[in-house]
Structure formats: structure tokens, C-alpha cells
PDB file of C-alpha atoms in Angstrom:
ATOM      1  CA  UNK G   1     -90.564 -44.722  19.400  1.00 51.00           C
ATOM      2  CA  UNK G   2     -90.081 -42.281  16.645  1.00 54.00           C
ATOM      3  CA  UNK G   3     -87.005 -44.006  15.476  1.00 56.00           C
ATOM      4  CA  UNK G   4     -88.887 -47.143  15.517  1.00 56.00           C
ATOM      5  CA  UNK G   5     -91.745 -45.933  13.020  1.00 55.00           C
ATOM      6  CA  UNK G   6     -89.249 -44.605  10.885  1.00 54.00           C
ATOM      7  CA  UNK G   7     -87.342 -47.583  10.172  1.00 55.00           C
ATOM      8  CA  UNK G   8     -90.746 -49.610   9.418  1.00 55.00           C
ATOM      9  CA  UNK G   9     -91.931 -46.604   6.610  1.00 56.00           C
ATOM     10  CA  UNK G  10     -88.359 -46.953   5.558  1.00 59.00           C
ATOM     11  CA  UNK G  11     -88.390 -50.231   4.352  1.00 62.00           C
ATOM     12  CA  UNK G  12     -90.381 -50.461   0.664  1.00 65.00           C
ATOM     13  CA  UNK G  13     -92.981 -52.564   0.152  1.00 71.00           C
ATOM     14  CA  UNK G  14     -92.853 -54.781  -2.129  1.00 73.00           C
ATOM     15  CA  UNK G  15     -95.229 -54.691  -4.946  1.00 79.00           C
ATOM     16  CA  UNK G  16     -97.329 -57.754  -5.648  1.00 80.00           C
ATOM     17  CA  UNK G  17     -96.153 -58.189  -9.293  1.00 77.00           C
ATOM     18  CA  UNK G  18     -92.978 -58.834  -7.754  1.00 78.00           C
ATOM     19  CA  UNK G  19     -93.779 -61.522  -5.043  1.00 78.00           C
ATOM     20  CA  UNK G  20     -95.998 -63.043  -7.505  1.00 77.00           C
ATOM     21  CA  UNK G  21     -92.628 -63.455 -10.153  1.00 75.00           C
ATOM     22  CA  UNK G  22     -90.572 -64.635  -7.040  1.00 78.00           C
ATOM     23  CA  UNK G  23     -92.700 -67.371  -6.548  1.00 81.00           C
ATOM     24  CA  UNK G  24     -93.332 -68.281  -9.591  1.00 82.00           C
ATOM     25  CA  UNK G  25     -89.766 -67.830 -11.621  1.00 81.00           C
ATOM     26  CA  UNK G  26     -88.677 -71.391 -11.597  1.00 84.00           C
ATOM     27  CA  UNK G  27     -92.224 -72.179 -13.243  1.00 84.00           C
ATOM     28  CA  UNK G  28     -91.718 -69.736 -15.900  1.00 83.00           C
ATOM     29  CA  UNK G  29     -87.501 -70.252 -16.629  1.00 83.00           C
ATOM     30  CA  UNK G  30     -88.430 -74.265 -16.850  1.00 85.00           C
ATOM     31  CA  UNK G  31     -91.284 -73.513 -18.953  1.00 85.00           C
ATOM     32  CA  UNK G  32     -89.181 -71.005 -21.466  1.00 85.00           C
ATOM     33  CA  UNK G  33     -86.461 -73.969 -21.653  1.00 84.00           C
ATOM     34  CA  UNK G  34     -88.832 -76.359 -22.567  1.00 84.00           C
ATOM     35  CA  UNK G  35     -89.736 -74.423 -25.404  1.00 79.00           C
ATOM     36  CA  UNK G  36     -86.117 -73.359 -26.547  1.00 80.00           C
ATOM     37  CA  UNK G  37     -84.899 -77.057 -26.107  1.00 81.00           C
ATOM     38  CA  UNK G  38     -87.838 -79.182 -27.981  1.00 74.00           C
ATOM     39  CA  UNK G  39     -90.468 -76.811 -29.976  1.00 73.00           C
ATOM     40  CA  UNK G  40     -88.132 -74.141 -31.487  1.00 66.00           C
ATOM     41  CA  UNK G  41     -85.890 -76.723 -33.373  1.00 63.00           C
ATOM     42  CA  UNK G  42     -88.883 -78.787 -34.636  1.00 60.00           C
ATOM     43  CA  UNK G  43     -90.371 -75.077 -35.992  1.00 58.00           C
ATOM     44  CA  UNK G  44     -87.135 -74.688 -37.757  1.00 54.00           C
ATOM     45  CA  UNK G  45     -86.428 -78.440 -38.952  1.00 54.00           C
ATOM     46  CA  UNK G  46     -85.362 -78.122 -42.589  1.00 61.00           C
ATOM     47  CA  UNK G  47     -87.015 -79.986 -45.238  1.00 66.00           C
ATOM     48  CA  UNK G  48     -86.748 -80.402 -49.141  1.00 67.00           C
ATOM     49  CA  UNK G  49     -89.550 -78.056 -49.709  1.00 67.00           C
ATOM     50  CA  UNK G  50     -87.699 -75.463 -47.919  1.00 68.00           C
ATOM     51  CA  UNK G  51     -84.280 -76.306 -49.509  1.00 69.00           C
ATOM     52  CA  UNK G  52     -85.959 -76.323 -53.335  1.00 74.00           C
ATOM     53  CA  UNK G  53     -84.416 -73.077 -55.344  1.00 76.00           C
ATOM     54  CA  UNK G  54     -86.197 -70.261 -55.346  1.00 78.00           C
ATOM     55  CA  UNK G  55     -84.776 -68.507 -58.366  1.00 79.00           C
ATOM     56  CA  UNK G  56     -87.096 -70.152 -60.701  1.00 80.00           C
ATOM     57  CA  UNK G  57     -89.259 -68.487 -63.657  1.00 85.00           C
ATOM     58  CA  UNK G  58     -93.088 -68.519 -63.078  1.00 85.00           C
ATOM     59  CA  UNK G  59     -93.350 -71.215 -65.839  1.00 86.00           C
ATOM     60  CA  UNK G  60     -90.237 -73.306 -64.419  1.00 86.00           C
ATOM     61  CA  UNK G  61     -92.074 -73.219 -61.296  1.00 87.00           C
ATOM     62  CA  UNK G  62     -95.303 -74.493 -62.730  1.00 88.00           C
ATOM     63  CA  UNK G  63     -93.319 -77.686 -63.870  1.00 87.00           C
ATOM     64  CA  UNK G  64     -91.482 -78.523 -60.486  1.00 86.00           C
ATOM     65  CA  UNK G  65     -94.772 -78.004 -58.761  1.00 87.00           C
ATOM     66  CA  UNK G  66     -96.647 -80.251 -61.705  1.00 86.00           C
ATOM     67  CA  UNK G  67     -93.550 -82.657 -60.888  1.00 86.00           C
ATOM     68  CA  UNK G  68     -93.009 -82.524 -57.108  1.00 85.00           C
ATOM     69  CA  UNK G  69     -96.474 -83.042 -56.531  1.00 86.00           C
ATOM     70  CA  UNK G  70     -97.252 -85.932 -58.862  1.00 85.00           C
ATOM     71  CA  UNK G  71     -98.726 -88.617 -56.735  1.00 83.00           C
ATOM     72  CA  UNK G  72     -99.219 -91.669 -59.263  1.00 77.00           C
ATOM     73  CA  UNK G  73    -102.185 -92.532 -62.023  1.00 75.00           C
ATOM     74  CA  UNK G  74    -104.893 -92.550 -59.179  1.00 74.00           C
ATOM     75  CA  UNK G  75    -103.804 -89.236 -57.811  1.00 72.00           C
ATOM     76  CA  UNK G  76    -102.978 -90.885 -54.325  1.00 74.00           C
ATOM     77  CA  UNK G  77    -100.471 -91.302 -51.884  1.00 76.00           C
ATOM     78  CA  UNK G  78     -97.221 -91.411 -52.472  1.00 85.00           C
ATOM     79  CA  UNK G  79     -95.735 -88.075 -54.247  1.00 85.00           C
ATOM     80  CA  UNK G  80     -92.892 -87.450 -56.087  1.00 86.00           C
ATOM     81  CA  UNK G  81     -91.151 -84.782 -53.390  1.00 86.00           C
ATOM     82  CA  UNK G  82     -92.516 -87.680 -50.682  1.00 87.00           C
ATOM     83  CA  UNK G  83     -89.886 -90.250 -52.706  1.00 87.00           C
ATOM     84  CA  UNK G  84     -87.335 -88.020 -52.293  1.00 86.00           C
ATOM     85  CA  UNK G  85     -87.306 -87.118 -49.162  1.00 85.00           C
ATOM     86  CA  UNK G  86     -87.624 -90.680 -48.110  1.00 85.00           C
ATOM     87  CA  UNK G  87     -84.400 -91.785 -50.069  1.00 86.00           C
ATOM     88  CA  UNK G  88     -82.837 -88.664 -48.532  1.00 84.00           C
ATOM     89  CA  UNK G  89     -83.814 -89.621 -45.159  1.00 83.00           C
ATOM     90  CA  UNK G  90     -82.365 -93.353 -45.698  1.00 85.00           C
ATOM     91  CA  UNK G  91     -79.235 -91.731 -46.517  1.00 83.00           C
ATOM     92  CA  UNK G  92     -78.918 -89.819 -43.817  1.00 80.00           C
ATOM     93  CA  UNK G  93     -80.920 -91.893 -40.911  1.00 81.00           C
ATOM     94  CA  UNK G  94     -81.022 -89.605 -37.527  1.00 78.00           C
ATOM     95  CA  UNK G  95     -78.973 -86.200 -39.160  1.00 77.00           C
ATOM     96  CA  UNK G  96     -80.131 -82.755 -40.077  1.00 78.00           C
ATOM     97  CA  UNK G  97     -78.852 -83.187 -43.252  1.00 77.00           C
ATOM     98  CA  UNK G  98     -80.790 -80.209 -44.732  1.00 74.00           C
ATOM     99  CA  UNK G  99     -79.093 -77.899 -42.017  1.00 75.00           C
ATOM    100  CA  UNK G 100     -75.330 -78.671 -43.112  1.00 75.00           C
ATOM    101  CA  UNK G 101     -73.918 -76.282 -45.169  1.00 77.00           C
ATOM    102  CA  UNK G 102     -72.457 -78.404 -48.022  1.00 79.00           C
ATOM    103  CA  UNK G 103     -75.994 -79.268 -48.898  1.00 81.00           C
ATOM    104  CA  UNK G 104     -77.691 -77.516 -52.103  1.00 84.00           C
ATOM    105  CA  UNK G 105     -80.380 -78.542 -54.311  1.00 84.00           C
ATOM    106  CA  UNK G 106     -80.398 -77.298 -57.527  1.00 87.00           C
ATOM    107  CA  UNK G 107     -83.336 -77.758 -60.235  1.00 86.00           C
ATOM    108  CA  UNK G 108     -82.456 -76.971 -63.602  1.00 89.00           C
ATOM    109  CA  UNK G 109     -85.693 -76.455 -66.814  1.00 88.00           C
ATOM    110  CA  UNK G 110     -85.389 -76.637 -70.239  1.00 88.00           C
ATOM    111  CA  UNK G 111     -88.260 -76.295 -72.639  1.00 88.00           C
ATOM    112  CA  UNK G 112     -88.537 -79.471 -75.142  1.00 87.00           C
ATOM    113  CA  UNK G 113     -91.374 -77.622 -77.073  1.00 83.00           C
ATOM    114  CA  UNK G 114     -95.222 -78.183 -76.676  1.00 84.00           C
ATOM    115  CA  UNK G 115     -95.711 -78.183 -73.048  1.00 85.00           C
ATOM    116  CA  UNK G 116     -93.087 -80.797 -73.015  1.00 89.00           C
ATOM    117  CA  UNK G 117     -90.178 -80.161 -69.749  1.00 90.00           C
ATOM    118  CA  UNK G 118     -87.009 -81.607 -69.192  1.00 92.00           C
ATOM    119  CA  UNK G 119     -86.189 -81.501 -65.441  1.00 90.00           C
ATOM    120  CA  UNK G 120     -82.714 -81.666 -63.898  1.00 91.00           C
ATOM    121  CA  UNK G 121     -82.639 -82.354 -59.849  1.00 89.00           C
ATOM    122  CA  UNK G 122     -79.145 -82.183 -58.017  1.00 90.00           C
ATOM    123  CA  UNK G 123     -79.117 -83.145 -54.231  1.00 87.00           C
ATOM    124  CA  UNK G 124     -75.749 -82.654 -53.742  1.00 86.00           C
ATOM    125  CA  UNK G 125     -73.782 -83.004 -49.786  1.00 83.00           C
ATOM    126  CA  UNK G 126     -71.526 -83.820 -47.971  1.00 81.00           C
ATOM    127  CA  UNK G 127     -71.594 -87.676 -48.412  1.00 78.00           C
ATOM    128  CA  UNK G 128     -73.905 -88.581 -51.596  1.00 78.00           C
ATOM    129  CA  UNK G 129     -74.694 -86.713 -54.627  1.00 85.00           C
ATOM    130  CA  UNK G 130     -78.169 -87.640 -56.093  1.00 87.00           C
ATOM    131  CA  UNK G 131     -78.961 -86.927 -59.669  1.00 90.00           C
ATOM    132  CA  UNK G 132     -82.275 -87.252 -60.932  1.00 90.00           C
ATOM    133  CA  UNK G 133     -83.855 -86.159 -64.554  1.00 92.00           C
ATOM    134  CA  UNK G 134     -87.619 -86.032 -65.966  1.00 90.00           C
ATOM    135  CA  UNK G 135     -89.556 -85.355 -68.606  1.00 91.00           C
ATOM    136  CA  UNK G 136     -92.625 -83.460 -67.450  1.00 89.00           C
ATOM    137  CA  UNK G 137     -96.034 -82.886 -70.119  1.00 89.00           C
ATOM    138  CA  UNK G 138     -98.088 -79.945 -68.478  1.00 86.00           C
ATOM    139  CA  UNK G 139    -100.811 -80.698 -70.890  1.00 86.00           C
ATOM    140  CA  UNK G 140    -101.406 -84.347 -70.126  1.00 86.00           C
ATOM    141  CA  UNK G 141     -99.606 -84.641 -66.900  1.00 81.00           C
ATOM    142  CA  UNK G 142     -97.520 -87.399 -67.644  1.00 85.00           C
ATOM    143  CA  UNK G 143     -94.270 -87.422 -66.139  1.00 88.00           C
ATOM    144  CA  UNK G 144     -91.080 -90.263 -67.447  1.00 88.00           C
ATOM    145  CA  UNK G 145     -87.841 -90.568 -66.149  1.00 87.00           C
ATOM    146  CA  UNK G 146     -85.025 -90.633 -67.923  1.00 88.00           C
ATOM    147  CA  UNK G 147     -82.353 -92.669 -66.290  1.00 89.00           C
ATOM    148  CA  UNK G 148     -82.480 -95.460 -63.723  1.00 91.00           C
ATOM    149  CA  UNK G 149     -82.869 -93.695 -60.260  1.00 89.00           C
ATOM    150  CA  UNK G 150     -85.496 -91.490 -62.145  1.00 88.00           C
ATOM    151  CA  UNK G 151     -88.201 -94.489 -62.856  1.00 88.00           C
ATOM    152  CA  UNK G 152     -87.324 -95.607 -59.530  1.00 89.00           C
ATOM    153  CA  UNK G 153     -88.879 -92.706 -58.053  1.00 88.00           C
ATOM    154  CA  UNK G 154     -91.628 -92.937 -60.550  1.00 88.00           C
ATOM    155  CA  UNK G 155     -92.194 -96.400 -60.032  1.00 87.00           C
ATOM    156  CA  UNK G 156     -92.485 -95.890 -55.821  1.00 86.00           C
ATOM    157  CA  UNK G 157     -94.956 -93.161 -56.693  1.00 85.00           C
ATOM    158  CA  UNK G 158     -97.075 -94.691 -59.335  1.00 82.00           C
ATOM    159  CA  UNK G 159     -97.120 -98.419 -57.262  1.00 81.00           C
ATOM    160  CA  UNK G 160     -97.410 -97.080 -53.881  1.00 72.00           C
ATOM    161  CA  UNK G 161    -100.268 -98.673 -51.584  1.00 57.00           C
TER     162      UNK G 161
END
């Protein structure tokens, strides 16, 4: 009978923590995948805002935000970084275009004089190049294009319902 006690305080109990993980596990792997599979790549989508350079002087930044954000005479709907993204997106229907490598944005700034901007914006990948250049007036707020693709944008902007 001694032999018999001793092989029951011999065995370890097992702590509740761990019977409660046992059971559980499955619950908690699934749940963990779920996350990894559809939340984490929607946290990390990238975007144009995210791909716009960074390297940019105070003052050159003032006129890409005065630009990007322009959203037509009756400061509503549509704005200008909405336009492009859109025309990106119908280039590149159902890809993560913004996560290939071959993909750059660059935004060059010159100063005309008098508040008055000239504004250079290459989307440049794998399959389509788009070239777009503005005029931006910081002390009026007016914004022209300067080529054909360039009204276009301002035109979906400034007619946009």
C-alpha cells in the first residue's frame, strides 16, 4: 500500500492554467490566424498617401498638401489625391500595386514667384507611367493644370457630384 500512495503523489498535477489552454488552444490558434490572414494585411495596405515622398521642404510640403487636398470651388467631395488614386486603381483593378517594388512616386516644386508653385507628379511602375503637372497659388488657392491629364484631374475634382 505504500507503493501505491507513492505512485499517486508521484504523478504532478496539473495546474489549471494549463487544462484551461488545452481546452481552449484550437480557439485561440484559429483566432490568431484569423487575424494574421485578413486584419494584418488590410493594416498594412499601401496607399498614395503613404507612397508620397517624404523628402520635401516645409514650404514644398505646404503646396502638395494645398494641392492633394483641393476638393473643387465648393470645397466638396471629390479631392485631388481622391482622382488619383482612382485612375491608379483603374489601372491596376484587384493588385497591390503600391506594394511592388518598381513603384515610386516622385513630386518635384519649383517656385514661380509670388506664392505661385509649379508641381511635377511622377507615378511611375511596372506597367504605366503617369505624369501629371500643376500650377498651385497658395494665396488664392487656385490650382490649373498644365497639360491634358492634368485638367482632367481638375475637371473630375471641380465637377464631381
Amino acid at each position: 500500500m505504500v507503493r501505491d500512495s507513492k505512485k499517486k503523489e508521484e504523478k504532478p498535477k496539473e495546474s489549471p492554467f494549463k487544462k484551461f489552454l488545452k481546452k481552449r488552444a484550437p480557439v485561440y490558434l484559429a483566432v490568431i490566424a484569423i487575424v494574421i490572414i485578413f486584419i494584418v494585411p488590410e493594416l498594412t495596405k499601401g496607399d498614395l498617401q503613404s507612397n508620397l515622398p517624404q523628402n520635401l521642404s516645409d514650404e514644398d510640403k505646404l503646396v502638395v498638401d494645398t494641392l492633394m487636398s483641393y476638393n473643387g470651388p465648393n470645397n466638396e467631395g471629390l479631392s485631388i489625391m481622391d482622382a488619383i488614386s482612382n485612375q491608379i486603381s483603374e489601372y491596376y483593378p484587384n493588385e497591390k500595386i503600391y506594394d511592388n517594388k518598381n513603384t515610386r512616386v516622385d513630386i518635384s516644386v519649383t517656385n514661380l514667384g509670388e506664392e505661385n508653385y509649379k508641381v511635377n507628379f511622377d507615378f511611375q511602375s511596372y506597367k504605366e507611367d503617369l505624369h501629371y503637372n500643376w500650377n498651385v497659388n497658395l494665396q488664392d488657392g487656385n490650382i490649373d493644370g498644365n497639360d491634358e491629364d492634368s485638367k482632367y484631374i481638375i475637371d473630375l475634382v471641380d465637377f464631381y457630384d
